[in-house]
Each structure stands twice: as C-alpha cells, then as structure tokens.
Short mmCIF file of N, CA and C in Angstrom, two decimals:
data_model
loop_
_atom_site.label_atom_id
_atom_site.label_comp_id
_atom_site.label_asym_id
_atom_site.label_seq_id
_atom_site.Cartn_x
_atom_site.Cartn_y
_atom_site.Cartn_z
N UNK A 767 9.07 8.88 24.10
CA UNK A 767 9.62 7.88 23.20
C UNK A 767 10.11 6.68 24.02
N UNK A 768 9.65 5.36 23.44
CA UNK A 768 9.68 4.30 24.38
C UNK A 768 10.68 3.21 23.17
N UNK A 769 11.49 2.82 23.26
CA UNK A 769 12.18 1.47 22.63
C UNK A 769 11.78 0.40 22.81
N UNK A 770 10.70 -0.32 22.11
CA UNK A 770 10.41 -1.79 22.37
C UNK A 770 10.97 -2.79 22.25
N UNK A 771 11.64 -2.71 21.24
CA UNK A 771 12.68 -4.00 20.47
C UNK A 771 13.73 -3.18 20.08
N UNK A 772 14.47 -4.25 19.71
CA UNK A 772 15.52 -3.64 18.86
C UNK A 772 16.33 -5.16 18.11
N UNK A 773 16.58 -5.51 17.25
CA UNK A 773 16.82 -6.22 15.95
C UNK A 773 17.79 -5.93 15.19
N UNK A 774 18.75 -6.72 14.84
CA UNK A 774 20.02 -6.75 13.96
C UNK A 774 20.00 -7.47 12.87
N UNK A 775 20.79 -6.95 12.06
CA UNK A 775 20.91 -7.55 10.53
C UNK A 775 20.06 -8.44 10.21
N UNK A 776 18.59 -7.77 9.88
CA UNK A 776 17.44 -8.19 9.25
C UNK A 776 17.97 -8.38 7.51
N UNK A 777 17.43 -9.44 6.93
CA UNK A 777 17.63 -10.29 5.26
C UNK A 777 17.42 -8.85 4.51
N UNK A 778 16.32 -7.78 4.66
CA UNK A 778 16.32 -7.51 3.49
C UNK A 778 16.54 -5.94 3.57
N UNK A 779 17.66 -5.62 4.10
CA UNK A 779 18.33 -4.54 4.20
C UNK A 779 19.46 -4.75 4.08
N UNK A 780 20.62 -3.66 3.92
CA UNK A 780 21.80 -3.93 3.50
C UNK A 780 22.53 -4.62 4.88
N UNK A 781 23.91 -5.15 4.67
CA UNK A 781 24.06 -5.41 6.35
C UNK A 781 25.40 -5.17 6.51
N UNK A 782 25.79 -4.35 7.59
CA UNK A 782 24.77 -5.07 8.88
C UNK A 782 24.24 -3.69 9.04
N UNK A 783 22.99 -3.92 10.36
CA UNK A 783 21.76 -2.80 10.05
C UNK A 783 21.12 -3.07 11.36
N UNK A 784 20.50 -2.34 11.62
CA UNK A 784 19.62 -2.11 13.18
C UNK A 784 18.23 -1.60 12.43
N UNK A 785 17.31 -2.06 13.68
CA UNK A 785 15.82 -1.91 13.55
C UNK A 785 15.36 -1.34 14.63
N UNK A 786 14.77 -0.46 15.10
CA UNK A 786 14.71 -0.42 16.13
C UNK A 786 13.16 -0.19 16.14
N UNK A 787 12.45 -0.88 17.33
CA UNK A 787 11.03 -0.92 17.32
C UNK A 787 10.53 0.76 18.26
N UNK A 788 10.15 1.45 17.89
CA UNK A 788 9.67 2.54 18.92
C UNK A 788 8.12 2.91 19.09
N UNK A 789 7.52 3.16 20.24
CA UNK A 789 6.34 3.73 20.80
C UNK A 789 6.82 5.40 21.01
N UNK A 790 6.14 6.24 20.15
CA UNK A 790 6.34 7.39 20.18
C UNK A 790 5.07 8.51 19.42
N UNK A 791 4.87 9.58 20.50
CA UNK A 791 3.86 10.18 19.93
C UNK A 791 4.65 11.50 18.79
N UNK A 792 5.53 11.26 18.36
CA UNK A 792 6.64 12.41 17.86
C UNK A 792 7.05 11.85 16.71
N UNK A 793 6.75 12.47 15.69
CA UNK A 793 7.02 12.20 14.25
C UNK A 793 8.71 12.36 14.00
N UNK A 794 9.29 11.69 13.53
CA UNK A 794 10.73 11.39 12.63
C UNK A 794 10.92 12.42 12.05
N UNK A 795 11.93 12.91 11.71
CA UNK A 795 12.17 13.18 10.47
C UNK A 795 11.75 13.21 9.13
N UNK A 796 10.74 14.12 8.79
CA UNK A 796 9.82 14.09 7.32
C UNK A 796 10.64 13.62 6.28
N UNK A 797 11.94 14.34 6.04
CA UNK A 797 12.71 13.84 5.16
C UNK A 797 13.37 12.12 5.07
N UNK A 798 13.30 11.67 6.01
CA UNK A 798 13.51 10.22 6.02
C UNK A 798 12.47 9.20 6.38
N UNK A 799 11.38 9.59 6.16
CA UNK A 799 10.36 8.92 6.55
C UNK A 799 9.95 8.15 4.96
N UNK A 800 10.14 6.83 4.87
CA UNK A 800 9.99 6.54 3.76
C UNK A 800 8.35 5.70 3.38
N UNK A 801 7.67 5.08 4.18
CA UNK A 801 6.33 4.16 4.45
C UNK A 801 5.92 4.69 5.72
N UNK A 802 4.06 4.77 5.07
CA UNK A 802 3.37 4.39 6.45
C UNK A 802 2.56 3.23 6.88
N UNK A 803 2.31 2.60 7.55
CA UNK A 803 1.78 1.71 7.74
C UNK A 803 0.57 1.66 8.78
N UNK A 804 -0.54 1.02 8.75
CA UNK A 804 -1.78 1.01 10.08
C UNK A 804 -1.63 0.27 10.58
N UNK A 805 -1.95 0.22 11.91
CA UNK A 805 -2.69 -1.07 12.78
C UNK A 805 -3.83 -0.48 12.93
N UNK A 806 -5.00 -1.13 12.32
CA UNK A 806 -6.28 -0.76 12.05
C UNK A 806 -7.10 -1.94 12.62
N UNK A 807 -7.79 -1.45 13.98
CA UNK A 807 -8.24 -2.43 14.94
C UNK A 807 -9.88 -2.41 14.67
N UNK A 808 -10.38 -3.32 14.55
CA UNK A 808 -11.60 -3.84 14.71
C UNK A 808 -12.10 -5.06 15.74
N UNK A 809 -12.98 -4.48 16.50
CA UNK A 809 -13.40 -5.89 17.62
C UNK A 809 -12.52 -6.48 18.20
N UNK A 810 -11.38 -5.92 18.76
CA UNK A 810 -9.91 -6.02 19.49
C UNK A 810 -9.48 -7.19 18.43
N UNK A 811 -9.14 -7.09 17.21
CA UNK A 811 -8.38 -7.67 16.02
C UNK A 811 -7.69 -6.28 15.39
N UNK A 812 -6.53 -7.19 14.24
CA UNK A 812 -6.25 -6.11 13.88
C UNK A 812 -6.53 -6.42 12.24
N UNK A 813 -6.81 -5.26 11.15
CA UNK A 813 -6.55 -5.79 10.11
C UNK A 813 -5.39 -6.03 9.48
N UNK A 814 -4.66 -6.94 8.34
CA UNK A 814 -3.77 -7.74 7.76
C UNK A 814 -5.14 -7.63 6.30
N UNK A 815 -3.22 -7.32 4.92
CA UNK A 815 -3.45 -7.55 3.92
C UNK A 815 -2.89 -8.69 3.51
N UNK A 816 -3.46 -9.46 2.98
CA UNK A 816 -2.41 -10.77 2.42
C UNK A 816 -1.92 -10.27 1.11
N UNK A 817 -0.72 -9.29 1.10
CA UNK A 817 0.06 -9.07 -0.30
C UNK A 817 1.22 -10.32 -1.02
N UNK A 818 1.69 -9.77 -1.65
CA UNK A 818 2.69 -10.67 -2.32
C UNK A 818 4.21 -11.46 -1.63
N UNK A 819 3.91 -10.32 -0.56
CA UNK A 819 4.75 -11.00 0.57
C UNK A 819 4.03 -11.90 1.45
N UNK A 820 2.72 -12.15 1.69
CA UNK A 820 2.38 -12.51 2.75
C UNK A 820 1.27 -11.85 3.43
N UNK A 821 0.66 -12.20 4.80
CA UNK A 821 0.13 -11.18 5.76
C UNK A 821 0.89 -10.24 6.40
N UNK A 822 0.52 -8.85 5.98
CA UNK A 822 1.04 -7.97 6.85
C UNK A 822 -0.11 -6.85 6.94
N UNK A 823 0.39 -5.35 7.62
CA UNK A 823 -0.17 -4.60 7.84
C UNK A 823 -0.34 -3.86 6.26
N UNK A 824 -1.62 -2.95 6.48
CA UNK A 824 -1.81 -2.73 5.30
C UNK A 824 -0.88 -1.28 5.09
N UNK A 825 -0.33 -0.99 4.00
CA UNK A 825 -0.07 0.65 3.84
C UNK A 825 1.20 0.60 2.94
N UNK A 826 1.74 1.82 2.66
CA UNK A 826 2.73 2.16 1.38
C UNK A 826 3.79 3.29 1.58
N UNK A 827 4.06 3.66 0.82
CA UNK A 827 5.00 4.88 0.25
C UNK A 827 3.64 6.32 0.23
N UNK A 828 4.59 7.00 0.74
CA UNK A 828 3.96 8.85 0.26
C UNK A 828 3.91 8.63 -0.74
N UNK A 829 3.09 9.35 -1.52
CA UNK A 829 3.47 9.80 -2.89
C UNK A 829 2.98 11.43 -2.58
N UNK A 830 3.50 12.01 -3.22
CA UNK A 830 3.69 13.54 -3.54
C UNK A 830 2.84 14.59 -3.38
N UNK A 831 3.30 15.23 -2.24
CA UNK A 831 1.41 15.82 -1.71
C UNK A 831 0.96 15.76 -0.93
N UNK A 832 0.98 14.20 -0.07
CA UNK A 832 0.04 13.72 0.73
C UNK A 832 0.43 14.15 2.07
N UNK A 833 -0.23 14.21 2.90
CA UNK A 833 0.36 13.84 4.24
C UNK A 833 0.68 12.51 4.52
N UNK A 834 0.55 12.68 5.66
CA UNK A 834 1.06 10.88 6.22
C UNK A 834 -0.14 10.40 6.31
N UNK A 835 -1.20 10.82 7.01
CA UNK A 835 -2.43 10.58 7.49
C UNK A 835 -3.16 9.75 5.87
N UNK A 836 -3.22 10.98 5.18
CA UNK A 836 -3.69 10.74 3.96
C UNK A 836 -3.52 9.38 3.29
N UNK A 837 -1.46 9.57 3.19
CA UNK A 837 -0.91 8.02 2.99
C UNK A 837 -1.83 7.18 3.19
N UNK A 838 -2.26 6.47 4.61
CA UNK A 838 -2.67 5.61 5.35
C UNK A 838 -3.90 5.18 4.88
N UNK A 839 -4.81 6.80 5.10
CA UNK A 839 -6.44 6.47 4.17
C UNK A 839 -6.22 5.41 3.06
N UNK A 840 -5.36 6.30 2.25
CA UNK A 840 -5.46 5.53 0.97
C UNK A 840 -4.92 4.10 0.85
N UNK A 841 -3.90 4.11 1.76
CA UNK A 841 -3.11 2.73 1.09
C UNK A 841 -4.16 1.65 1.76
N UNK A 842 -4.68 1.98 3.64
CA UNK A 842 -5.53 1.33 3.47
C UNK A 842 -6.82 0.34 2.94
N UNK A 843 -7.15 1.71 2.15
CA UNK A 843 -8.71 1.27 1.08
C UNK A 843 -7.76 0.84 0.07
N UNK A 844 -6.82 1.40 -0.57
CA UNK A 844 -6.41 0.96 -1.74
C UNK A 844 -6.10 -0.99 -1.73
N UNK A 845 -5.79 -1.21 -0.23
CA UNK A 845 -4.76 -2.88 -0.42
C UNK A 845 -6.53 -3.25 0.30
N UNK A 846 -6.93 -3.24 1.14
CA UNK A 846 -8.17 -4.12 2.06
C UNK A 846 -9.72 -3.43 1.52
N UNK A 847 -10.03 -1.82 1.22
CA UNK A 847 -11.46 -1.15 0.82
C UNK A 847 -11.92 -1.56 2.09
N UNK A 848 -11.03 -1.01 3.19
CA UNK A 848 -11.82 -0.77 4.45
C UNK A 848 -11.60 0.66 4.19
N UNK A 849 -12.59 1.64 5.34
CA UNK A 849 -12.71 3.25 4.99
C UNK A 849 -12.20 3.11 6.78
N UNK A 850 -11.25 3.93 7.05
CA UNK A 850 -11.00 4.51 8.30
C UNK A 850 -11.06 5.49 8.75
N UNK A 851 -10.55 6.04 10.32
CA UNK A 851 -11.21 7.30 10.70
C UNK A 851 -10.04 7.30 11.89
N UNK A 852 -10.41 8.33 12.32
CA UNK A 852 -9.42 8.74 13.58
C UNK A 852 -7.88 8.32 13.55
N UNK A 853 -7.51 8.65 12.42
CA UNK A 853 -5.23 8.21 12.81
C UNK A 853 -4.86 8.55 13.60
N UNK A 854 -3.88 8.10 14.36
CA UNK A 854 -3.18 8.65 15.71
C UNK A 854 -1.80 7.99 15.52
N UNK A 855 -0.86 8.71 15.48
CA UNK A 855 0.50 8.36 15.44
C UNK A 855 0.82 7.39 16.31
N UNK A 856 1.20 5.97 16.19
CA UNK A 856 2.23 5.58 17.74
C UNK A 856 3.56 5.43 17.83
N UNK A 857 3.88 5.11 16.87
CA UNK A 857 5.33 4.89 16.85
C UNK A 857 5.52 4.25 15.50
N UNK A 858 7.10 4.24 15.49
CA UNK A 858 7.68 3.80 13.73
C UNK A 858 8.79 2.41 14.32
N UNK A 859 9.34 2.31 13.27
CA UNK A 859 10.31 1.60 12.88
C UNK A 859 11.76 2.30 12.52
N UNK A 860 12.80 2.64 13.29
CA UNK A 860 13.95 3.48 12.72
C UNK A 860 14.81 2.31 12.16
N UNK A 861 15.14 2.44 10.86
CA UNK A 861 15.93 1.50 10.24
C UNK A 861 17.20 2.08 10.20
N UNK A 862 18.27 1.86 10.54
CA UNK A 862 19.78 1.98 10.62
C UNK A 862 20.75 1.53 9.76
N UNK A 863 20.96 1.93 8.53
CA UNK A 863 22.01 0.57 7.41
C UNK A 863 23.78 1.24 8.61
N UNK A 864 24.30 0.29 8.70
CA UNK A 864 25.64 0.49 9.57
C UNK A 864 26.97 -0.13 8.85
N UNK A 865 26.81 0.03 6.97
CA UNK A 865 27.27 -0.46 5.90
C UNK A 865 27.55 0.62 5.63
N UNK A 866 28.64 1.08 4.39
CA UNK A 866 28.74 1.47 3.39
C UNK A 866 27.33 1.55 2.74
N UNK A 867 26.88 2.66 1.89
CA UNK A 867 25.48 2.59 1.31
C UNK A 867 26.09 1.72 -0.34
N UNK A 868 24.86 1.06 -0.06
CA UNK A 868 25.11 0.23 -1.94
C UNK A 868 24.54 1.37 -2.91
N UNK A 869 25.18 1.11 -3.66
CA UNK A 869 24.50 1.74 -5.27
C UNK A 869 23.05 2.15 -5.49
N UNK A 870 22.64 0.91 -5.19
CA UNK A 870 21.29 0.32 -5.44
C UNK A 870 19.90 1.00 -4.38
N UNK A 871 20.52 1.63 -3.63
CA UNK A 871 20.08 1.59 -2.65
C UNK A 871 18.73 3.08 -2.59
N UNK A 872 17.89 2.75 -2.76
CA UNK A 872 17.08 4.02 -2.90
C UNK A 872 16.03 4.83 -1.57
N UNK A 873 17.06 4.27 -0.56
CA UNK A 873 15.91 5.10 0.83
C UNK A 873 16.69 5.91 1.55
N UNK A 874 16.20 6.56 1.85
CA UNK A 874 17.14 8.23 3.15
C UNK A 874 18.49 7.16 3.82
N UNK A 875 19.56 7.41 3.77
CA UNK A 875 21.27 6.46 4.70
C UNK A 875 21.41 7.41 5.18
N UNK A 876 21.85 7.13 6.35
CA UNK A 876 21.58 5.55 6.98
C UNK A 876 21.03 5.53 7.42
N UNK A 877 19.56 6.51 7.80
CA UNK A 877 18.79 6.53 8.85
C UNK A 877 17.29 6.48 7.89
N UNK A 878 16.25 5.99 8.36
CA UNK A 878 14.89 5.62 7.32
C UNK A 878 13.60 5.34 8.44
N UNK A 879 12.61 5.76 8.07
CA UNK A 879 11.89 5.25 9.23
C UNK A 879 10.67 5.01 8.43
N UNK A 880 9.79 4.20 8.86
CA UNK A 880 8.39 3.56 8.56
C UNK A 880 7.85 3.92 9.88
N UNK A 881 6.94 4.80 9.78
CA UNK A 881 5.52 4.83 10.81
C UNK A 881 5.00 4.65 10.74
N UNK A 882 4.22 4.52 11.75
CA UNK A 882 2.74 3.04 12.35
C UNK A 882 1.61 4.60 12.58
N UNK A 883 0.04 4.44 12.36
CA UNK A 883 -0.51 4.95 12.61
C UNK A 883 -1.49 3.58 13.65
N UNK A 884 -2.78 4.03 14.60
CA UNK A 884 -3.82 3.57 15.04
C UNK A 884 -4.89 3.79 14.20
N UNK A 885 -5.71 3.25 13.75
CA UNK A 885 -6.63 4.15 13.47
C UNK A 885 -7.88 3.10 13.64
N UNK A 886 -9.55 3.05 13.65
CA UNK A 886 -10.58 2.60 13.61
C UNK A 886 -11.19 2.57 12.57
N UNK A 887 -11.75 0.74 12.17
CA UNK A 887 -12.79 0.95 10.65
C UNK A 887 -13.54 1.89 11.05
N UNK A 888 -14.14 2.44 9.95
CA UNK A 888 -15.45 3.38 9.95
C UNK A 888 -16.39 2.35 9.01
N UNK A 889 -15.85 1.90 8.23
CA UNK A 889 -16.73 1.17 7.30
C UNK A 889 -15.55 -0.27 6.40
N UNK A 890 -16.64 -1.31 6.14
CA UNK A 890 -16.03 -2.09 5.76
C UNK A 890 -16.55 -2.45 4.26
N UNK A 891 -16.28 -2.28 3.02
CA UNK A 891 -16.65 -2.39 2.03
C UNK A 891 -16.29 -3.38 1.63
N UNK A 892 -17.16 -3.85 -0.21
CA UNK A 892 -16.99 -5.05 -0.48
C UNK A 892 -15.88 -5.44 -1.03
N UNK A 893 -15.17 -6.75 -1.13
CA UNK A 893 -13.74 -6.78 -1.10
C UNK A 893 -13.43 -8.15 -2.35
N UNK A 894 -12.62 -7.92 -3.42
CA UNK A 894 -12.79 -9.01 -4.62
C UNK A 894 -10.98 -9.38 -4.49
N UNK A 895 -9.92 -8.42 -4.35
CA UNK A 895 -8.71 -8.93 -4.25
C UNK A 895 -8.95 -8.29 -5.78
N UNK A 896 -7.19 -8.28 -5.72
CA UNK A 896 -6.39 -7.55 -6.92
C UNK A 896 -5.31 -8.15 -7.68
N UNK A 897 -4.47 -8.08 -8.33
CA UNK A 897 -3.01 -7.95 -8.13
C UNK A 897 -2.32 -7.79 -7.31
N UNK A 898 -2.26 -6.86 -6.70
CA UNK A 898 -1.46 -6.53 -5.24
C UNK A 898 -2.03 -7.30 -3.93
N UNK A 899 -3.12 -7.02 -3.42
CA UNK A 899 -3.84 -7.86 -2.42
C UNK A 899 -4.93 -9.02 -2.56
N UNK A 900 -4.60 -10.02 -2.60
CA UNK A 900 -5.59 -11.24 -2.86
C UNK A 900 -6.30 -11.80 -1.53
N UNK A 901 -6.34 -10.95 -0.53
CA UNK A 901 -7.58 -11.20 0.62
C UNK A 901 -7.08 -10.37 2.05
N UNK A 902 -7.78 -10.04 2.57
CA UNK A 902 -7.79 -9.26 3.63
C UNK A 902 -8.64 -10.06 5.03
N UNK A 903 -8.06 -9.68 6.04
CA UNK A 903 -8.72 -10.34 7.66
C UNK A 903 -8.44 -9.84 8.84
N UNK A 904 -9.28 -10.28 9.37
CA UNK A 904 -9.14 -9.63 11.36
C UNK A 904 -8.38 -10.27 12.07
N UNK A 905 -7.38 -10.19 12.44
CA UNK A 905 -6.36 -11.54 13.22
C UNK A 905 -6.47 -10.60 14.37
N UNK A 906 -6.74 -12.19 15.21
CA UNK A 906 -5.96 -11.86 16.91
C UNK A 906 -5.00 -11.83 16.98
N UNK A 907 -4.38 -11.24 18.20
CA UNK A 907 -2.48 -11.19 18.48
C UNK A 907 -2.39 -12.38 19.04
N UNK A 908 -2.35 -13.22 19.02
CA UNK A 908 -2.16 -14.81 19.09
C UNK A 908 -1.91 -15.27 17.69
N UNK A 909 -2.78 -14.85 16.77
CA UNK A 909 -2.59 -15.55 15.17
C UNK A 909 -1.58 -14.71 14.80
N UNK A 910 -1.63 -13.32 14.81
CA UNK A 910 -0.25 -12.51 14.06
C UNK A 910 0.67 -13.04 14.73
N UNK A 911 1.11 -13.55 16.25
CA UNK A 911 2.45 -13.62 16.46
C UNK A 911 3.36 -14.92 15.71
N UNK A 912 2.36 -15.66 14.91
CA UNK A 912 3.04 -16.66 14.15
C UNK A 912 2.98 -16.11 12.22
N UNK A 913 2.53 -15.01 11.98
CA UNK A 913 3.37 -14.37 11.10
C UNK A 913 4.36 -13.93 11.26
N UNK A 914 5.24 -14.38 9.81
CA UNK A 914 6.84 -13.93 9.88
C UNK A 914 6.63 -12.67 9.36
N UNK A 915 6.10 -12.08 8.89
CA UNK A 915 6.14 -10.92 8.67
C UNK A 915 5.87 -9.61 9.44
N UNK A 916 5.41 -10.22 10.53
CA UNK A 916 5.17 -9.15 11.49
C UNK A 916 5.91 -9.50 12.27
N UNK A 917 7.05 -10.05 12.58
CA UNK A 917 7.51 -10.01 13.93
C UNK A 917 8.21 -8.70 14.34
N UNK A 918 8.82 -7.83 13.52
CA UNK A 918 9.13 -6.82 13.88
C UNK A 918 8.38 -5.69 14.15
N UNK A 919 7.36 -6.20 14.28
CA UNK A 919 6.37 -5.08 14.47
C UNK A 919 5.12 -5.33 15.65
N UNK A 920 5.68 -6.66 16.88
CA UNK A 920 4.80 -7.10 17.51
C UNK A 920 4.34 -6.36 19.23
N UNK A 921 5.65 -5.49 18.99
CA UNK A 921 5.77 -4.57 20.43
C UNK A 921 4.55 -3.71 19.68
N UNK A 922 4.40 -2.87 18.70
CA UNK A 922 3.20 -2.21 18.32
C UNK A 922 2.17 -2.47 18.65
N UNK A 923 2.34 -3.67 17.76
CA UNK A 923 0.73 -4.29 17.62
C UNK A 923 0.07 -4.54 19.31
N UNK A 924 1.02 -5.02 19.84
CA UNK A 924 0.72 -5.77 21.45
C UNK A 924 0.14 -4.46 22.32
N UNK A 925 0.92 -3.37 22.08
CA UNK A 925 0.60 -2.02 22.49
C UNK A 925 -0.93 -1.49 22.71
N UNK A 926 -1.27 -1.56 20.96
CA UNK A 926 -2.57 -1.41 20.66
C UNK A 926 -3.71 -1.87 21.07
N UNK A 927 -3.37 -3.44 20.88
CA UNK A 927 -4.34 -4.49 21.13
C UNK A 927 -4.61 -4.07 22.64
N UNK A 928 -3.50 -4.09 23.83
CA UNK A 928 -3.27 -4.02 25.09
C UNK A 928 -4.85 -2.54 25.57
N UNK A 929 -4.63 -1.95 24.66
CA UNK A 929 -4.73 -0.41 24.92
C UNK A 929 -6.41 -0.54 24.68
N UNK A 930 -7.10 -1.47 23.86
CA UNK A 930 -8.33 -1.52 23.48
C UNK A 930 -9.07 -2.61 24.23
N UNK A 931 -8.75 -3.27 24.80
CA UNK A 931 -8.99 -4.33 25.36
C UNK A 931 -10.00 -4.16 26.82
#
C-alpha cells in the first residue's frame, strides 16, 4: 500500500474530510466500499465518460450480488458500450468525513472507499449517448490533467499510464 496524495475538505463531502489517494493491491473493507470505478486504457489513453458532471472515469455503485469486478463490466458498457477484459485492482480512494455525520448522509462514516480497477478494451462498440452519458473518449494524461474532475484521481491514472508505456 502506497499513499499518493492526500486532499482536504473537498466541496462535495461533508467537512471537514480527508481523501486520501492510494496504490494498493488489497481490497478495503467490503462493507465500506461504496463505488467502483476503471481506468480503462486503450493505445496508452485512458477512457472518460462525459456524464452529467463532466469527463470522468467511467463506473458506479454495487448493486446487489455483484462483485466488484462485475460492477466495473457493467458500469463500464452501461456509461461508454466499451466490452472489457482483464480487471486488476490498483488502488481506491479512502474518503474520511472528520465531522459529525449529517442526517442526510447515506455512505459507510466515517470511513468510505471508491476503488479503481485497470482493466483493457476487448471491444469497442457502437456508441449513440443516453441520458446519463452523452459521449465517451480516449484522453492522454496531458488532456485529463486539465479535467477538474479528475484531479483526485491523477496519482492513479499517472500510475497506469506510466506502467503501459
């Protein structure tokens, strides 16, 4: 387990709150593991969904049943209808609320984690956009590092990219 970053009272968590970026081949805590997310590399790029937030990585919530792996398949094809292959754990995101928990508040307190899988297209299918995702792309780590939405997630990505190169 490697600490890449680490980040304080991020907007859209309660505050104040820690982030902490990790490289790790060792799964969290099942019970607080709330999202998984890919870095799903093609031609040393990575893929990005353009959702309602923006460009980010593609992926979601468990839902009931699944593994993690599974998660990933799906949320993948579900936001971009790319088909992937080979997941490999690298590391998560440990989110820290260091508040009082709010009311409102519906994820594992104070401790929560989002994990990152690797994984490779296998196939790239045809792609129309949805509701949820209105276009999908291959960014270099030069173009993601000027998404705001990934900055907390650029020790990963850099990892990956580094690792395929």
């Amino acid at each position: 387990m490697q600490v890449l970053q680490t980040y304080h009272d991020v907007l859209w968590l309660p505050q104040p709150n820690k982030i902490s970026e990790v490289l790790s081949s060792d799964l969290p805590p099942m019970e607080q593991i709330t999202t998984v997310f890919g870095l799903i590399t093609y031609k040393k790029q990575i893929l990005l969904a353009n959702l309602y937030r923006g460009w980010d990585l593609p992926g979601g919530h468990v839902e009931e049943g699944e593994s993690l792996e599974e998660t990933l398949v799906r949320e993948v094809y579900e936001e971009t209808k790319v088909i992937v292959e080979k997941p490999a754990l690298i590391g998560y995101q440990q989110m820290e609320v260091l508040a009082e928990k709010p009311n409102e508040y519906r994820y594992p307190y104070p401790v929560s984690y989002q994990v990152h899988y690797h994984a490779k297209v296998r196939k790239i299918c045809d792609f129309t956009g949805d509701q949820e995702t209105t276009g999908r792309g291959f960014f270099t780590y030069e173009q993601v590092k000027g998404l705001e939405n990934l900055q907390l997630r650029l020790g990963l990505i850099s990892h990956i990219l580094e690792k395929i190169v």
